[in-house]
Short mmCIF file of C-alpha atoms and ligand atoms in Angstrom, two decimals:
data_model
loop_
_atom_site.label_atom_id
_atom_site.label_comp_id
_atom_site.label_asym_id
_atom_site.label_seq_id
_atom_site.Cartn_x
_atom_site.Cartn_y
_atom_site.Cartn_z
CA MET A 5 92.24 88.49 84.02
CA SER A 6 90.34 87.20 87.02
CA ARG A 7 89.23 89.48 89.84
CA LYS A 8 91.03 87.24 92.35
CA PHE A 9 94.35 87.50 90.51
CA LEU A 10 94.03 91.30 90.30
CA HIS A 11 93.33 91.45 94.02
CA THR A 12 96.51 89.49 94.79
CA LEU A 13 98.39 92.18 92.82
CA GLY A 14 96.75 94.85 94.98
CA VAL A 15 94.62 96.20 92.12
CA SER A 16 91.11 97.18 93.09
CA GLN A 17 90.07 99.01 89.90
CA VAL A 18 91.00 98.59 86.27
CA PHE A 19 90.32 101.27 83.74
CA GLN A 20 90.18 100.77 80.01
CA GLU A 21 90.71 103.17 77.18
CA MET A 22 87.92 104.99 75.27
CA PRO A 23 84.67 103.13 74.76
CA ARG A 24 84.53 101.52 71.33
CA ASP A 25 81.83 100.39 69.00
CA ARG A 26 83.48 97.10 68.16
CA LEU A 27 80.62 96.02 65.92
CA ASN A 28 81.60 98.77 63.53
CA GLU A 29 85.34 98.28 63.72
CA SER A 30 87.49 95.86 61.85
CA LEU A 31 89.88 93.78 63.94
CA SER A 32 92.86 95.83 62.87
CA GLN A 33 91.14 99.12 63.75
CA ALA A 34 90.28 97.76 67.17
CA ALA A 35 93.97 97.65 68.17
CA PRO A 36 94.83 100.38 70.69
CA ILE A 37 96.44 103.44 69.12
CA THR A 38 99.71 104.14 70.88
CA SER A 39 102.79 106.18 70.18
CA ALA A 40 106.00 104.29 69.56
CA LYS A 41 107.57 106.35 72.33
CA SER A 42 104.78 105.80 74.85
CA PRO A 43 104.10 102.13 75.59
CA PRO A 44 100.46 101.32 76.30
CA PRO A 45 99.35 101.48 79.92
CA PRO A 46 99.03 98.11 81.68
CA SER A 47 95.24 98.43 81.45
CA GLN A 48 95.48 98.32 77.65
CA LYS A 49 97.56 95.14 77.48
CA LYS A 50 95.81 92.05 76.14
CA ASP A 51 94.96 89.48 78.74
CA VAL A 52 96.69 86.32 77.57
CA MET A 53 94.97 84.13 80.15
CA SER A 54 91.53 84.93 78.82
CA GLY A 55 92.57 84.90 75.18
CA GLY A 56 92.14 88.66 74.91
CA GLN A 57 88.57 88.64 76.23
CA GLU A 58 87.84 91.58 78.52
CA ASP A 59 86.67 90.77 82.01
CA THR A 60 83.93 93.36 82.27
CA SER A 61 83.30 92.41 85.89
CA VAL A 62 86.42 94.33 87.01
CA SER A 63 86.97 96.81 84.20
CA LYS A 64 85.37 100.10 83.29
CA VAL A 65 86.11 103.09 81.13
CA HIS A 66 87.88 105.88 82.99
CA PRO A 67 85.56 108.89 83.35
CA ALA A 68 88.33 111.32 82.32
CA TYR A 69 87.94 110.28 78.68
CA ALA A 70 84.42 111.73 78.52
CA ALA A 71 85.73 115.31 78.91
CA LYS A 72 85.62 117.39 75.74
CA ASN A 73 87.38 120.40 77.23
CA LEU A 74 89.42 121.42 80.27
CA GLN A 75 86.42 122.71 82.18
CA GLU A 76 84.60 119.39 81.78
CA LEU A 77 87.74 117.54 82.84
CA ARG A 78 87.95 119.63 86.01
CA HIS A 79 84.30 118.88 86.85
CA ILE A 80 84.74 115.15 86.23
CA MET A 81 87.84 115.13 88.42
CA GLU A 82 86.00 116.95 91.19
CA SER A 83 83.24 114.35 91.22
CA PHE A 84 85.56 111.33 90.80
CA ASP A 85 85.55 108.80 93.64
CA GLY A 86 88.14 106.33 92.35
CA CYS A 87 91.11 107.57 94.39
CA HIS A 88 91.01 107.48 98.17
CA LEU A 89 93.52 110.38 98.45
CA LYS A 90 90.61 112.69 97.71
CA LEU A 91 88.93 111.79 101.00
CA ALA A 92 91.65 113.45 103.07
CA ALA A 93 92.37 116.32 100.68
CA THR A 94 91.00 119.86 101.14
CA ASN A 95 91.05 120.68 97.44
CA THR A 96 91.33 119.08 94.03
CA VAL A 97 94.40 120.71 92.49
CA PHE A 98 93.66 120.94 88.79
CA CYS A 99 95.98 123.52 87.24
CA ASP A 100 97.51 126.95 87.33
CA GLY A 101 98.79 129.26 84.63
CA ASN A 102 97.72 130.01 81.10
CA PRO A 103 95.67 127.37 79.23
CA ASP A 104 96.96 128.83 75.95
CA ALA A 105 100.64 128.57 76.91
CA ASP A 106 103.07 126.66 74.68
CA VAL A 107 104.66 124.99 77.71
CA MET A 108 102.93 122.59 80.12
CA LEU A 109 104.77 121.61 83.32
CA ILE A 110 103.80 118.46 85.17
CA GLY A 111 104.78 117.74 88.77
CA GLU A 112 104.04 114.88 91.12
CA ALA A 113 101.25 115.72 93.59
CA PRO A 114 100.12 118.67 95.70
CA GLY A 115 101.81 119.35 99.03
CA GLU A 116 100.32 121.03 102.09
CA GLU A 117 100.19 124.57 100.70
CA GLU A 118 98.90 123.42 97.30
CA ASP A 119 96.16 121.45 99.04
CA LYS A 120 95.18 124.55 101.06
CA GLN A 121 95.13 126.91 98.08
CA GLY A 122 93.95 124.46 95.41
CA LYS A 123 96.82 125.43 93.07
CA PRO A 124 99.94 123.52 92.02
CA PHE A 125 103.42 124.61 93.08
CA VAL A 126 102.61 127.40 95.51
CA GLY A 127 104.77 126.14 98.42
CA ARG A 128 108.57 126.12 98.75
CA SER A 129 109.10 124.06 95.58
CA GLY A 130 106.80 126.43 93.76
CA GLN A 131 108.87 129.43 94.81
CA LEU A 132 111.98 127.80 93.39
CA LEU A 133 110.05 126.81 90.27
CA ASP A 134 108.99 130.45 89.77
CA LYS A 135 112.66 131.52 90.00
CA MET A 136 113.68 128.84 87.51
CA LEU A 137 111.00 129.99 85.07
CA GLN A 138 111.95 133.62 85.59
CA ALA A 139 115.54 132.78 84.64
CA ILE A 140 114.34 131.92 81.13
CA GLY A 141 111.83 134.75 80.87
CA LEU A 142 108.72 132.73 81.78
CA ASP A 143 106.12 133.04 84.51
CA ARG A 144 102.64 131.73 85.27
CA THR A 145 101.13 133.81 82.50
CA SER A 146 103.32 132.02 79.95
CA VAL A 147 103.22 128.41 81.23
CA TYR A 148 100.51 125.97 82.30
CA ILE A 149 101.06 123.72 85.35
CA SER A 150 99.47 120.50 86.60
CA ASN A 151 100.36 117.30 88.45
CA ILE A 152 100.20 113.53 87.97
CA VAL A 153 97.96 113.20 91.04
CA PRO A 154 95.50 116.02 91.88
CA TRP A 155 95.07 115.21 95.60
CA ARG A 156 97.64 115.55 98.35
CA PRO A 157 99.08 112.26 99.65
CA PRO A 158 99.11 112.30 103.48
CA ALA A 159 102.28 113.74 105.02
CA ASN A 160 103.52 114.56 101.52
CA ARG A 161 104.55 110.97 100.84
CA GLN A 162 104.98 109.84 97.24
CA PRO A 163 101.76 108.66 95.61
CA SER A 164 101.57 104.86 95.43
CA THR A 165 101.50 102.91 92.15
CA GLU A 166 97.80 102.29 92.63
CA GLU A 167 97.04 105.97 93.29
CA ILE A 168 99.00 106.95 90.20
CA ALA A 169 97.20 104.32 88.10
CA ALA A 170 93.80 105.64 89.23
CA CYS A 171 94.72 109.25 88.33
CA LEU A 172 96.94 108.81 85.26
CA PRO A 173 94.10 108.93 82.69
CA PHE A 174 93.26 112.40 84.03
CA ILE A 175 96.66 113.88 83.26
CA GLU A 176 96.95 112.00 79.96
CA HIS A 177 93.59 113.36 78.86
CA HIS A 178 94.53 116.77 80.28
CA ILE A 179 97.58 116.82 77.96
CA LEU A 180 95.44 115.72 75.02
CA LEU A 181 92.92 118.52 75.59
CA LYS A 182 95.51 121.19 76.43
CA LYS A 183 97.77 120.27 73.47
CA PRO A 184 100.90 122.11 74.59
CA LYS A 185 103.84 122.39 72.20
CA PHE A 186 106.28 121.41 74.95
CA LEU A 187 105.99 119.27 78.07
CA LEU A 188 108.43 119.76 80.93
CA LEU A 189 108.19 116.86 83.36
CA LEU A 190 109.32 117.74 86.86
CA GLY A 191 110.95 114.78 88.58
CA GLY A 192 110.98 111.02 88.57
CA VAL A 193 107.33 110.36 89.41
CA ALA A 194 105.98 112.51 86.55
CA THR A 195 108.53 111.12 84.11
CA LYS A 196 108.20 107.44 84.97
CA SER A 197 104.41 107.61 85.06
CA LEU A 198 103.89 109.34 81.74
CA LEU A 199 106.60 107.39 79.93
CA TYR A 200 105.66 104.03 81.49
CA THR A 201 109.27 103.37 82.38
CA SER A 202 111.19 102.36 85.46
CA GLU A 203 114.32 104.13 84.23
CA GLY A 204 115.59 106.73 86.69
CA ILE A 205 115.27 110.49 86.27
CA MET A 206 119.09 110.83 86.39
CA SER A 207 119.39 109.06 83.04
CA LEU A 208 116.18 110.44 81.49
CA ARG A 209 116.58 114.13 82.29
CA GLY A 210 117.83 116.45 79.61
CA LYS A 211 116.80 114.19 76.72
CA TRP A 212 114.02 115.38 74.45
CA ARG A 213 111.54 112.86 73.08
CA ALA A 214 108.26 112.88 71.19
CA TYR A 215 105.16 112.17 73.26
CA THR A 216 101.64 111.20 72.28
CA PRO A 217 99.09 110.40 75.00
CA PRO A 218 98.29 106.66 74.75
CA HIS A 219 94.70 107.29 73.65
CA GLY A 220 95.57 110.13 71.25
CA ASP A 221 94.18 109.55 67.78
CA LYS A 222 96.26 109.07 64.64
CA GLY A 223 96.13 112.76 63.78
CA PHE A 224 97.54 113.87 67.13
CA GLU A 225 100.79 115.70 66.55
CA PRO A 226 103.42 114.43 69.02
CA ILE A 227 104.48 116.88 71.72
CA GLU A 228 108.14 117.57 72.47
CA LEU A 229 108.79 116.35 76.01
CA LEU A 230 111.72 117.02 78.32
CA PRO A 231 112.21 115.44 81.75
CA THR A 232 114.08 117.50 84.33
CA TYR A 233 114.64 117.49 88.08
CA HIS A 234 111.86 118.31 90.51
CA PRO A 235 112.34 121.62 92.39
CA ALA A 236 111.94 119.79 95.73
CA PHE A 237 114.93 117.62 94.79
CA LEU A 238 116.88 120.74 93.85
CA LEU A 239 116.11 122.26 97.26
CA ARG A 240 117.59 119.14 98.88
CA SER A 241 120.49 118.86 96.40
CA PRO A 242 121.41 122.37 95.22
CA GLY A 243 124.49 120.95 93.48
CA GLN A 244 122.15 119.48 90.84
CA LYS A 245 120.76 122.89 89.85
CA VAL A 246 123.39 123.16 87.16
CA TYR A 247 121.70 120.27 85.27
CA ALA A 248 118.23 121.76 85.67
CA TRP A 249 119.66 124.98 84.27
CA GLU A 250 120.92 123.08 81.20
CA ASP A 251 117.39 121.71 80.71
CA LEU A 252 115.78 125.11 81.06
CA LYS A 253 118.19 126.61 78.54
CA SER A 254 117.34 123.81 76.14
CA LEU A 255 113.61 124.57 76.56
CA LYS A 256 114.27 128.26 76.02
CA GLU A 257 116.12 127.50 72.77
CA LYS A 258 113.11 125.52 71.50
CA LEU A 259 110.76 128.36 72.45
CA ASN A 260 112.98 130.93 70.75
CA LYS A 261 112.94 128.81 67.60
CA ILE A 262 109.15 128.58 67.35
CA HIS A 263 108.71 132.26 68.15
CA TYR A 264 111.36 133.21 65.59
CA MET A 265 109.69 131.02 62.97
CA GLY A 266 106.11 131.72 63.98
N1 LIG B 7 105.25 119.28 94.24
C1 LIG B 7 104.59 118.84 93.16
O1 LIG B 7 105.02 117.90 92.51
N2 LIG B 7 103.48 119.46 92.81
C2 LIG B 7 103.00 120.50 93.46
O2 LIG B 7 101.97 121.02 93.05
C3 LIG B 7 103.72 120.95 94.58
C4 LIG B 7 104.82 120.33 94.97
#
């Protein structure tokens, strides 16, 4: 795809999947490995206009994929300069909680308090989230928490499509390295971004599905994923808490099952 065409779409950077030694791969092996449930990101789609040839002038491999563990991922994120949100942020908000937890929660982006403290969900939404977790016997020692975007968008606005695209490989690789048994996606932004869908959170919440990060290898065991409402939405619409409660109970049932069996 030409640089000019990408610019008219508002795209300034395009990231590809893992680097490949194409000389040593057969054509069939060279196809991107994707889960049936997780469509490939736009950056992986073949460019019809160029007959599938990559335009290396505008594409590069996302640095997130070089990380071999969570610590390396954090360092790469902290030295990343591909998302302008970082310029105005005080901190890079990487994670909170227990890296060995079965459950990984993913929110949208840090707010003011999260930006100050460098931890996800420590403001008002975080306080509600803690209560929700407590209701099913969990806390920050038994879950792991991160966000789609690690830098605070100004005035707590939603991250733009371009900001999400620049950061998405970080959270996808984060999931791959963390390998939780369960993913709880908090709100529409987390759900739509990771599932590459425009379907609304109202219809997606409460439905379990299998998730494999788009660049996960063939041996990667799919993770059970559940979208639910974001705590900030629940603060604005307390009448919806009943549905979030259903989702939490469903997660608790799954956890009880693995602990009973394990
Ligand atoms: N909202 C989010 O989505 N993430 C946070 O870390 C805080 C508020």
